Coordinates of C-alpha atoms in Angstrom, one line a residue:
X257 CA 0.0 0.0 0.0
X258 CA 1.2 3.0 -1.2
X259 CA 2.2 6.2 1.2
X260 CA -0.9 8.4 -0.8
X261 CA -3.6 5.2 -0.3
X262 CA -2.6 5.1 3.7
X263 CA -1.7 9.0 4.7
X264 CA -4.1 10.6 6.7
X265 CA -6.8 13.0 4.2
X266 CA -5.6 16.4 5.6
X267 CA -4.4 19.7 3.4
X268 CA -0.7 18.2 2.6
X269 CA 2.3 20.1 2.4
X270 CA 5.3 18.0 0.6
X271 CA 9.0 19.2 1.8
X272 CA 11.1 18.4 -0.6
X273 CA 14.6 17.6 0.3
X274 CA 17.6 18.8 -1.8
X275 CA 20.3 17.2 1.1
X276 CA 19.8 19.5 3.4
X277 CA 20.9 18.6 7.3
X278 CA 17.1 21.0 8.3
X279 CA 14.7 19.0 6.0
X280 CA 13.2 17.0 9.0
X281 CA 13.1 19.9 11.1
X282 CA 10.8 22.2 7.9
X283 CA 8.6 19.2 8.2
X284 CA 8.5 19.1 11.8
X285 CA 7.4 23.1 11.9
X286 CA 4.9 22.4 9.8
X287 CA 3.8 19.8 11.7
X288 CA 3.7 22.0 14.6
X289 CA 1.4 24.7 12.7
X290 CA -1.2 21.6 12.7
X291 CA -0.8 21.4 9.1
X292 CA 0.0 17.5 7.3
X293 CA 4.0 17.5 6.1
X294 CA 5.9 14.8 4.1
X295 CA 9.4 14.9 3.2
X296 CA 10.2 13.3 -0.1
X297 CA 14.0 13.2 -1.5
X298 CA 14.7 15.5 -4.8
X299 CA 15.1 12.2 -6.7
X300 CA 11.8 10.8 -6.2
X301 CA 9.2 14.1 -6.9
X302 CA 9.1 13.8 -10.1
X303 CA 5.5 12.4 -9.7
X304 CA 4.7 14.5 -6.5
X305 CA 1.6 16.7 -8.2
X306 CA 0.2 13.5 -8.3
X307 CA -0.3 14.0 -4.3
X308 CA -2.3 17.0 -4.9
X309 CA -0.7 18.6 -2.3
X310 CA -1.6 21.7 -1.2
X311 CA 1.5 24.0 -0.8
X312 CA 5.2 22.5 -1.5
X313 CA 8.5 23.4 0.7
X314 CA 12.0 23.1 -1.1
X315 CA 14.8 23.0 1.6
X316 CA 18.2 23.8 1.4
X317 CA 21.1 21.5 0.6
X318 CA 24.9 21.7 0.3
X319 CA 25.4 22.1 -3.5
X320 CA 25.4 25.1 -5.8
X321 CA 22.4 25.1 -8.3
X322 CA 25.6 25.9 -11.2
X323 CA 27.1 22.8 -10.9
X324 CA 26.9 20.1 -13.4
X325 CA 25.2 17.4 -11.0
X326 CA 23.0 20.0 -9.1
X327 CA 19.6 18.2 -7.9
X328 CA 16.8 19.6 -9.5
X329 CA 13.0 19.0 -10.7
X330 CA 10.6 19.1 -13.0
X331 CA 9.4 22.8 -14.3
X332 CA 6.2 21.8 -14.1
X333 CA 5.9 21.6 -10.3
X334 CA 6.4 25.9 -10.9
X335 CA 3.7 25.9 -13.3
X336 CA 0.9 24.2 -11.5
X337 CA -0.4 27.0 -9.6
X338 CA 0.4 25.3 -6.2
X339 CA 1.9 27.6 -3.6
X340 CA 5.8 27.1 -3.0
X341 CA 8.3 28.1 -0.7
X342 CA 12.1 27.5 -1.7
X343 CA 14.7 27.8 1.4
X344 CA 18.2 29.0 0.6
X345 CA 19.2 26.0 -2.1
X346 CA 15.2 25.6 -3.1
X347 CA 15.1 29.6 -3.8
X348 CA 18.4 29.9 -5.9
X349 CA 16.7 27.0 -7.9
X350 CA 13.7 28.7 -8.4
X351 CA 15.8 31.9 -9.1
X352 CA 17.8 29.5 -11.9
X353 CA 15.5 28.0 -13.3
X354 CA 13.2 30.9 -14.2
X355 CA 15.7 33.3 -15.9
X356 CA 17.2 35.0 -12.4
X357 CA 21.1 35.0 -11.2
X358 CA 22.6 32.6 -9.0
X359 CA 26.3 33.6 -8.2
X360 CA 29.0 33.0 -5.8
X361 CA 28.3 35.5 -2.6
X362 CA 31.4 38.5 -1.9
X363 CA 30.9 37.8 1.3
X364 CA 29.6 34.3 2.7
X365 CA 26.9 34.6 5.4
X366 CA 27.1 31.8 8.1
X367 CA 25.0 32.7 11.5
X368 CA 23.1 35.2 12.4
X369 CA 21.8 38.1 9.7
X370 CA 19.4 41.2 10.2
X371 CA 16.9 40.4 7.8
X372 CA 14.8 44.2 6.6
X373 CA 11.1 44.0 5.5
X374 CA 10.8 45.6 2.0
X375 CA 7.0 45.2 1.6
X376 CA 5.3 45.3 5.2
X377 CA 1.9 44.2 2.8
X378 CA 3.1 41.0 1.7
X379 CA 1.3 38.0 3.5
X380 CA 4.5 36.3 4.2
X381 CA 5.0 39.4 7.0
X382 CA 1.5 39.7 7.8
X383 CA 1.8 40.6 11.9
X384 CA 5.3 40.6 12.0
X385 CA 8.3 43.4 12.8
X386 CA 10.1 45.3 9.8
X387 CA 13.7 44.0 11.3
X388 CA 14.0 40.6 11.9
X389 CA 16.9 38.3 13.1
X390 CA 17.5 35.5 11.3
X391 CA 19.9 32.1 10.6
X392 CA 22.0 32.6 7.1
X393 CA 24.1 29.5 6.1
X394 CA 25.2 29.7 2.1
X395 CA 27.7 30.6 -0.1
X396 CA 26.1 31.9 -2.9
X397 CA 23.7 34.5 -3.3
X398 CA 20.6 36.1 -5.9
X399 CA 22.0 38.1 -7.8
X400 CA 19.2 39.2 -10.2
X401 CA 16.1 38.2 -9.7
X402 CA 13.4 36.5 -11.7
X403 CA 11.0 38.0 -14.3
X404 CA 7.9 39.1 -12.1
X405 CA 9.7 38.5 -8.9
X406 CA 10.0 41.4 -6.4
X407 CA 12.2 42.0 -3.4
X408 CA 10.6 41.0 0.0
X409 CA 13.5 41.3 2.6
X410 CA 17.4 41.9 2.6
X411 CA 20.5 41.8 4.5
X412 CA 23.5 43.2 4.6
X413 CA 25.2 40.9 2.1
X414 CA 21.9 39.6 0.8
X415 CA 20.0 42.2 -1.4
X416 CA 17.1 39.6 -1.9
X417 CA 17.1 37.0 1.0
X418 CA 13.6 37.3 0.4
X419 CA 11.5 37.1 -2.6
X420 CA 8.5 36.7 -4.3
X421 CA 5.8 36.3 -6.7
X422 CA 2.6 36.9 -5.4
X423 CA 0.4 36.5 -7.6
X424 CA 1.7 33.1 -8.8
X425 CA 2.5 32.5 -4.8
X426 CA 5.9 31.9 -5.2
X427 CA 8.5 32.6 -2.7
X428 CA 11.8 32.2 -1.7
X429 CA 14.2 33.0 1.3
X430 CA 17.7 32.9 1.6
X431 CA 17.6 32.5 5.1
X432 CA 16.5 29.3 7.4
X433 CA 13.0 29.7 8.7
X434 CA 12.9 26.6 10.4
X435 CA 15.8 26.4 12.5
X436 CA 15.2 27.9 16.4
X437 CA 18.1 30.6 15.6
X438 CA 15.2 32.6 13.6
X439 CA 13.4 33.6 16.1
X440 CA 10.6 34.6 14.2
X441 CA 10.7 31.6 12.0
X442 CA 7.9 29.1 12.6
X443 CA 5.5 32.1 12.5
X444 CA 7.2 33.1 9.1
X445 CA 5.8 29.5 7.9
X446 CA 2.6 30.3 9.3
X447 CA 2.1 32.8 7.7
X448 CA 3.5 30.9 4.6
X449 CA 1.0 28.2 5.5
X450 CA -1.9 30.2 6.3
X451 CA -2.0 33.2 5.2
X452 CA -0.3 32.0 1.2
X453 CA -1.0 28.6 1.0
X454 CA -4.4 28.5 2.8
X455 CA -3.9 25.3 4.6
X456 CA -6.6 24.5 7.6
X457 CA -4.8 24.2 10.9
X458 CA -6.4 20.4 10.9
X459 CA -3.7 18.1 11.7
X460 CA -4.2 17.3 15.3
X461 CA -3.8 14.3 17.9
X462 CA -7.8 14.3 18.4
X463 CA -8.4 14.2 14.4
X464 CA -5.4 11.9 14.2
X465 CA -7.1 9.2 16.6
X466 CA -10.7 9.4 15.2
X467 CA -9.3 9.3 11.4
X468 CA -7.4 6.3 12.4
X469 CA -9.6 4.2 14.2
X470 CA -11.9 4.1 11.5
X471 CA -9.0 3.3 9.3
X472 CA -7.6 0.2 11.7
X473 CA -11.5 -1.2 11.9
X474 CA -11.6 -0.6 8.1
X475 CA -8.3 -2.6 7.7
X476 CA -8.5 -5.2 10.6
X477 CA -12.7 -6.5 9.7
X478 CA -13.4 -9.4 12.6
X479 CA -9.8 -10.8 12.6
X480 CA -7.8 -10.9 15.4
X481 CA -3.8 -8.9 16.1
X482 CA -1.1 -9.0 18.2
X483 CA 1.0 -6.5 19.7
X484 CA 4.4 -6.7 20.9
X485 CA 4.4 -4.4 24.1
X486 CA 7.8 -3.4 25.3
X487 CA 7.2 -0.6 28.0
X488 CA 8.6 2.0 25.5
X489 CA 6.2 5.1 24.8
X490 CA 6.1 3.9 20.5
X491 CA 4.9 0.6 21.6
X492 CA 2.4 1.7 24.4
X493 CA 0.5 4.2 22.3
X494 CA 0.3 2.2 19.1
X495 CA -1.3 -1.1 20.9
X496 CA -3.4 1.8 22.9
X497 CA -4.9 3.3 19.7
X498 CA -5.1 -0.1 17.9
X499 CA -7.0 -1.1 21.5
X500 CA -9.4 1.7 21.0
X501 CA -10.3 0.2 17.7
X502 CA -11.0 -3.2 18.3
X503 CA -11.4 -4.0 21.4
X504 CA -10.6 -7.3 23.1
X505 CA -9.4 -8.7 19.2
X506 CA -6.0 -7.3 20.3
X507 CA -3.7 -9.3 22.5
X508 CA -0.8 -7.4 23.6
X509 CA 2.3 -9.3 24.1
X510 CA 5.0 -8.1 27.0
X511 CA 8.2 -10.0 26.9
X512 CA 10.3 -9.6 30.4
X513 CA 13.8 -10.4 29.2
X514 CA 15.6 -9.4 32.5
X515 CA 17.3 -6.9 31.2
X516 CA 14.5 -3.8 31.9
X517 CA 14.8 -1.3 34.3
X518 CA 14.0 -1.1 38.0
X519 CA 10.3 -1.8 38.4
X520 CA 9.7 -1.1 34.6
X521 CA 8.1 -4.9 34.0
X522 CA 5.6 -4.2 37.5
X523 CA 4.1 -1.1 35.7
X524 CA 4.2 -1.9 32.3
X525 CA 1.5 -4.8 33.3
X526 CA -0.3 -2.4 36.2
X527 CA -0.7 0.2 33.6
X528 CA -2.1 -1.9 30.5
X529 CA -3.5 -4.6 32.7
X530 CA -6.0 -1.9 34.1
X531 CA -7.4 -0.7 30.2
X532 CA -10.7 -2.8 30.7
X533 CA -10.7 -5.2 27.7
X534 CA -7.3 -4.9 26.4
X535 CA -6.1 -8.8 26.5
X536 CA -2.6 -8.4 28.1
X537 CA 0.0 -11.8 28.0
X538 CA 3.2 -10.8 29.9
X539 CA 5.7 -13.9 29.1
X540 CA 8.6 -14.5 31.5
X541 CA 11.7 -15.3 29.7
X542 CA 14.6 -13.7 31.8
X543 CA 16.0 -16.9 32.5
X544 CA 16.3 -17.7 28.8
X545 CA 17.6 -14.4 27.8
X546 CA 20.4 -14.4 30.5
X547 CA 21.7 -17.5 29.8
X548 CA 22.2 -16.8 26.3
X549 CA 24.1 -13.4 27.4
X550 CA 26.2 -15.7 30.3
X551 CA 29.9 -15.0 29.6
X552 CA 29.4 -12.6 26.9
X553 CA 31.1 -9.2 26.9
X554 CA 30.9 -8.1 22.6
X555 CA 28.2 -5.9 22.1
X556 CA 27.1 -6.6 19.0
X557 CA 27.3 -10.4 19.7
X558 CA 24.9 -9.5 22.6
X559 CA 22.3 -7.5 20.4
X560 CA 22.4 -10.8 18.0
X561 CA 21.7 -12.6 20.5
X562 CA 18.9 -11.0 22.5
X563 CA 17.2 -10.2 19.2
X564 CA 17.4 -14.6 18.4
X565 CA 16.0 -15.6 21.5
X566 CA 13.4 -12.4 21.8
X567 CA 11.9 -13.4 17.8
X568 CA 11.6 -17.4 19.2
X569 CA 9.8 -16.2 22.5
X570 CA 7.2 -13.6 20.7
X571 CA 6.6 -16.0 17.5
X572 CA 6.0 -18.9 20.6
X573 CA 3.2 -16.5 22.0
X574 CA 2.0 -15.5 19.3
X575 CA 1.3 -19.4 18.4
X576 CA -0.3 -19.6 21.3
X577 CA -2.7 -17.1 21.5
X578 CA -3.3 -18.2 17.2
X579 CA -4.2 -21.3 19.0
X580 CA -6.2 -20.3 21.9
X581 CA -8.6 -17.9 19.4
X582 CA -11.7 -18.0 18.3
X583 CA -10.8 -15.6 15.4
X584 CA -7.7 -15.8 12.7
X585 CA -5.0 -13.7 14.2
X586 CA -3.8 -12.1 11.0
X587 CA -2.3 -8.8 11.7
X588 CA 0.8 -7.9 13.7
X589 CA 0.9 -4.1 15.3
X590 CA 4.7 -2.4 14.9
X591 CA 5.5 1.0 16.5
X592 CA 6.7 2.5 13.2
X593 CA 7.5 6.2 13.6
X594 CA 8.1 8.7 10.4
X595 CA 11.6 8.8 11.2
X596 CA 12.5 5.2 10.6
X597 CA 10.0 5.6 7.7
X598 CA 12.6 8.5 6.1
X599 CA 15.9 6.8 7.1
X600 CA 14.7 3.2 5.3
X601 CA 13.8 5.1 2.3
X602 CA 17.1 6.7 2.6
X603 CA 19.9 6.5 -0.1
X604 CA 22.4 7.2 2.5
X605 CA 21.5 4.8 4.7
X606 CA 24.2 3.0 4.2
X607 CA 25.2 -0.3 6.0
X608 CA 27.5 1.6 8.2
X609 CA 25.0 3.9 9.2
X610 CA 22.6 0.9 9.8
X611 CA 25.0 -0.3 12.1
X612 CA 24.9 2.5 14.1
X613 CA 21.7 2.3 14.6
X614 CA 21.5 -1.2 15.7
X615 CA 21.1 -0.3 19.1
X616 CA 18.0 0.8 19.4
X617 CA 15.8 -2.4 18.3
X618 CA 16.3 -6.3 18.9
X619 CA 16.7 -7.2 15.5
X620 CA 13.0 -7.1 12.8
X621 CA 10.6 -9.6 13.0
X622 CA 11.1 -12.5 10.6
X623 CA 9.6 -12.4 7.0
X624 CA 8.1 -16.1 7.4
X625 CA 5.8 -14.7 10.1
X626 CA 2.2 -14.5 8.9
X627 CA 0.7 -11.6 9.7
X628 CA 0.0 -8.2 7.7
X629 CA 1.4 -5.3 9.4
X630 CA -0.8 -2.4 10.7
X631 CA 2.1 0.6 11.7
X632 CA -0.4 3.5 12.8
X633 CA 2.2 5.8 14.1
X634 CA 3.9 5.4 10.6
X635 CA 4.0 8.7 9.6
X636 CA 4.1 10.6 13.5
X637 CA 7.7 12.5 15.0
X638 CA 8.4 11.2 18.9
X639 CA 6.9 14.4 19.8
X640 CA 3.5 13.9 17.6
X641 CA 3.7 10.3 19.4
X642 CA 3.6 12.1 23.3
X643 CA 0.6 14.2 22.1
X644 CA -1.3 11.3 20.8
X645 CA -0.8 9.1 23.9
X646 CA -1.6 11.7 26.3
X647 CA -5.0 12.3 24.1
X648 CA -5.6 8.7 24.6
X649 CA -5.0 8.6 28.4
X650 CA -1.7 7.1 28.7
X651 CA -0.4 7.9 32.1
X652 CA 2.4 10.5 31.5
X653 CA 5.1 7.9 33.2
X654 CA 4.3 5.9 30.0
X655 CA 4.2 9.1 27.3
X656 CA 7.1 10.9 28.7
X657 CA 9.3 7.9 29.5
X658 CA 12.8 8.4 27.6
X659 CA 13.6 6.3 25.0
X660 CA 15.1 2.9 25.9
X661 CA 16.7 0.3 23.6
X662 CA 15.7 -2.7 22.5
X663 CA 18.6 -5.1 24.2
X664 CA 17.7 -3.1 27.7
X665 CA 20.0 -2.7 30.3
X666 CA 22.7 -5.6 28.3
X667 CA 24.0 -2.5 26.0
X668 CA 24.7 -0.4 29.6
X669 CA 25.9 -2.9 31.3
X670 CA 29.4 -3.1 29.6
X671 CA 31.2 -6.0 29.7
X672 CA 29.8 -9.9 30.9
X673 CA 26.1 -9.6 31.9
X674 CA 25.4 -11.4 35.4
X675 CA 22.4 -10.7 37.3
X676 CA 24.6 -9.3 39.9
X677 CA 25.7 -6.4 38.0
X678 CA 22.0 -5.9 36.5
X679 CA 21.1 -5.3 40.0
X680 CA 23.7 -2.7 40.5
X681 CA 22.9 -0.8 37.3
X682 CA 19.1 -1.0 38.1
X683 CA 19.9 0.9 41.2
X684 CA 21.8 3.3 40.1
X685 CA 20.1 4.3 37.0
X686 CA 17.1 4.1 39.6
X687 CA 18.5 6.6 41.9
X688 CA 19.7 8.6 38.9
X689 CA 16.4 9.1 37.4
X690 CA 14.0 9.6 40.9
X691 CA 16.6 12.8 41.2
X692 CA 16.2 14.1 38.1
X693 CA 12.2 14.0 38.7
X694 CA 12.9 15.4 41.7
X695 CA 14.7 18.4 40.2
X696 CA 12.1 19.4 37.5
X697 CA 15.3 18.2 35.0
X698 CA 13.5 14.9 33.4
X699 CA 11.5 16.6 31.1
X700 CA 14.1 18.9 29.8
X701 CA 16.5 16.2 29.2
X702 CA 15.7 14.0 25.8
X703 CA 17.5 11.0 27.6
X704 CA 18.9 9.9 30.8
X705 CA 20.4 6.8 32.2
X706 CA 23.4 4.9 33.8
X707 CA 26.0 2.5 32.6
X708 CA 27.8 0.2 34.5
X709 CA 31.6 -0.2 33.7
X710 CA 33.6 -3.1 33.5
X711 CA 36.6 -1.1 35.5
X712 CA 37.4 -1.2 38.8
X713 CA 38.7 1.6 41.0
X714 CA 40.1 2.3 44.2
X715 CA 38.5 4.1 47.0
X716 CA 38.0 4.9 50.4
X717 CA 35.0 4.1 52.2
X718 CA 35.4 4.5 56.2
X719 CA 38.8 3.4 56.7
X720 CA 38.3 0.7 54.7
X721 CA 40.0 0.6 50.9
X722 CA 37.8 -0.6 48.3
X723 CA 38.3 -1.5 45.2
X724 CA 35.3 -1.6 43.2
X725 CA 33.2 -0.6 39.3
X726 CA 32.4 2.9 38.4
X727 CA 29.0 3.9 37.4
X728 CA 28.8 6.7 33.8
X729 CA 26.1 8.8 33.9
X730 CA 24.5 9.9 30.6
X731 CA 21.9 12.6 29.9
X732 CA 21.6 14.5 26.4
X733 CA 19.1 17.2 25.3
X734 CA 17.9 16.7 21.6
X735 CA 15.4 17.6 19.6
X736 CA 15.5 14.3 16.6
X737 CA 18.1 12.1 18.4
X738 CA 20.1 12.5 14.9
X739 CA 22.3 14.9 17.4
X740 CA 22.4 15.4 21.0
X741 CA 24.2 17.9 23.2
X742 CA 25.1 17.0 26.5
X743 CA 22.8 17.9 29.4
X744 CA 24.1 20.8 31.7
X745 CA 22.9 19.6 34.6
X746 CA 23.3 21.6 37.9
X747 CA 26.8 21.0 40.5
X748 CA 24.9 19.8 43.1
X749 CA 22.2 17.7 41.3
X750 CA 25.3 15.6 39.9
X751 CA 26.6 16.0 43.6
X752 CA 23.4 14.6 45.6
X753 CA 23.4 11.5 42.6
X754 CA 27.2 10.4 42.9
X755 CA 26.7 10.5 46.6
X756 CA 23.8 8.2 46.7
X757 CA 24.8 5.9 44.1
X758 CA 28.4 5.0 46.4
X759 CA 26.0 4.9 49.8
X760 CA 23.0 3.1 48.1
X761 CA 24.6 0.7 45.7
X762 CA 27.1 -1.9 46.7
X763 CA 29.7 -2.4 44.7
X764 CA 30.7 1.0 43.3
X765 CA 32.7 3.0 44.2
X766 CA 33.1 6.2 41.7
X767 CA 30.7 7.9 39.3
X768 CA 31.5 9.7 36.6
X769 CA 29.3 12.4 34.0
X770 CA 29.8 12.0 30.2
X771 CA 30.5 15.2 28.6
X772 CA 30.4 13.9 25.3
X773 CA 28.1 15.4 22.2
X774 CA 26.3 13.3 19.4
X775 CA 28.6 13.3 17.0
X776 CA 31.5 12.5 17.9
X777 CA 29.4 10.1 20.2
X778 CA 26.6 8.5 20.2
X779 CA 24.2 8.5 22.7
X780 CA 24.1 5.2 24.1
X781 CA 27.6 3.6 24.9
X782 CA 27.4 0.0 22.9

């Protein structure tokens, strides 16, 4: 089923990417304006007028629209009367390919600009100042501009980093709208969006749930489906909304491999245990899971083998519950977001880059399994995912939970897994977490947690000498998880953890904060 047959039926805005590092993020602000985005690469919207979308977004990207190999489109997307907006690389190939100048800027502009209103009539400034500040990153600049274009905004090195054609509603800006250094810049797109474009502010969780729950029933008929339930907030809120479609014909399957977090297993059955009707099986399998980790330090050998032994337990439950039904249990529920929907569909998701990723699943299903897929959150952001689980009445321990891999607690325990040394990182990262609550800090923070080293240290407890594993603590703001900065937490937060973690938890002696950004690092440590 094609991405037009399954997409929600909302005023669409397509976001065209030309390579640009921001093309998520245009998507994500128009998201935000409660108008329907899709991101399709350069190479593939040749056909996109077919979509009937209702305004189109061309983003930036790092090539120069002179070169020999520089991505372009079709002329007819400027001739179909659809409202467009092109962003730095999209405007200089509107300005190209309609008879303007593109040429190599005097002066590069990288950071912040003071953007000047020419025409305080235009729609694109409707309600907004004459001076603006806003985020300039090229090389190149407009240098004449179109036939029947007019100036809307400059700079100091930029006599056209806005411009337009109202009448055909085409416009460009040199400068990047979508990126929090323009202050002004999501209102900029709504006014694009509105106020241009006329989109209807539609897209929201409440539409998104009712739209989709007669979509699932439509899809589903009487069969029966199964739901893999890991605790994480993707998980929870699919099998939630697919709950609210049919009922008791779902069976939710939670698989404790040992390796969750303190307590996790407990409330991931209290909270979906208590939805009246949802059929919940939790399947204990930490016994099995640990002994395939027993002596193993390799990281990747671990992630093999927890994703192994976690396909043989869910394909055994879902035999069972195939077995135990009165109806055919034909259709498997996946917490798909949009982002793993971009980065499959990805030419540069190479192998290496796969790799990287690894981390955060157990390893896909198997193909031989026979059940059709229904992926509701397949075209939601994390964020869009929160909003959709709080309208459904997900407690906000479940929604706002931080993200948590796939292999659990095996990828932060470095080194040989033992039950042992789970019990110590449980604590820790338990401690680590009920003071970031306490300090207001967990919501601020995209991602928080504690890893257990496999390196001893001396200390000094009493008058005793100890000799005994450091704990890492790890916590990261981001807005994608693409990049992360590292969280500035306060002194004496950091303080009041490391000094409960050596009282509380035997066995460790030291703690330690990672100061290290995504990229170089990653975000988890294996």
């Amino acid at each position: 089923m094609t991405a037009a047959e399954t997409a929600p039926q909302h005023d669409l805005v397509i976001v065209v990417d030309f390579g640009s590092q921001y093309s998520r993020l245009i998507a994500r602000r128009v998201r935000e304006a409660n108008v329907y985005s899709e991101i399709i690469p350069w190479q593939e919207a040749g056909n996109l007028l077919m979509r009937r979308p209702k305004a189109i977004i061309l983003s930036g990207g790092p090539n120069s629209v002179y070169d020999a190999d520089a991505p372009t489109l079709p002329a007819d997307i400027l001739k179909a009367g659809v409202p467009l907006l092109g962003i730095c690389y999209g405007m200089q190939w509107i300005t190209h390919l309609l008879g303007g100048k593109v040429a190599p800027a005097a002066a590069r502009e990288y950071g912040h600009a003071k953007l000047r209103v020419l025409r305080t009539d235009d729609p694109l400034w409707r309600t907004l100042p004459e001076a603006m500040t806003v985020w300039m990153s090229h090389g190149d600049r407009i240098d004449r501009l179109p036939p029947h274009f007019v100036a809307l905004g400059a700079s100091d090195n930029s006599p056209y980093a806005a411009m337009g054609d109202p009448e055909r509603k085409l416009y460009g800006l040199q400068f990047h709208p979508e990126v929090a250094h323009t202050p002004l810049g999501s209102e900029i797109i709504k006014r694009f969006l509105y106020d241009v474009a006329g989109c209807r502010p539609d897209w929201t969780p409440g539409q998104f749930i009712q739209e989709n729950i007669a979509t699932i029933r439509q899809q589903v008929g009487d069969a029966g489906v199964i739901c893999g339930l890991s605790g994480g907030v993707d998980s929870a809120v699919a099998a939630r909304l697919v709950h609210e479609a049919v009922g008791d014909r779902l069976t939710a399957v939670f698989v404790d491999h040992g390796l969750l977090r303190l307590g996790e297993a407990a409330q991931v059955q209290e909270t979906f245990g208590s939805i009246r009707g949802l059929r919940l099986k939790s399947v204990e399998a930490s016994a099995l899971f640990l002994n395939d980790l027993a002596g193993i330090s390799d990281p990747e050998e671990k992630r093999r083998r927890i994703g192994h032994r976690f396909i043989d337990v869910f394909q055994s439950a879902a035999a069972e519950i195939a077995a135990k039904s009165d109806l055919p249990v034909r259709f498997l529920v996946q917490g798909t977001l949009y982002p793993d929907v971009i980065e499959s569909a990805s030419a540069q998701d190479t192998a290496t880059a796969h790799k990287i990723k690894t981390h955060h699943n157990v390893g896909g299903l198997p193909e031989n399994m026979q059940f059709d897929l229904i992926e509701p959150l397949r075209y939601l952001f994390k964020d869009e995912v929160r909003q959709v689980g709080e309208a459904l009445g997900l407690p906000p321990e479940i929604v706002w939970r931080h993200p948590f891999p796939g292999p659990g607690l095996a990828i932060r325990c470095l080194g040989e897994i033992t039950p042992e040394r789970l019990q110590k990182l449980r604590l820790a990262d338990a401690i680590f977490l009920t003071e970031l609550n306490a300090a207001g800090f967990y919501r601020t923070t995209a991602q928080a947690f504690a890893v257990l080293l496999p390196v001893y240290s001396v200390g000094v407890m009493g008058d005793a000498r100890t000799y005994a594993e450091v704990v890492a603590l790890r916590a990261v703001t981001s807005d994608d998880f693409m990049t992360a900065d590292w969280a500035r937490l306060p002194d004496e937060l950091l303080a009041r953890v490391s000094s409960r973690i050596v009282n509380e938890v035997p066995g460790v002696n030291r703690v330690v904060y990672d100061v290290t950004s995504k990229p170089p690092g990653t975000i988890e440590w294996e």
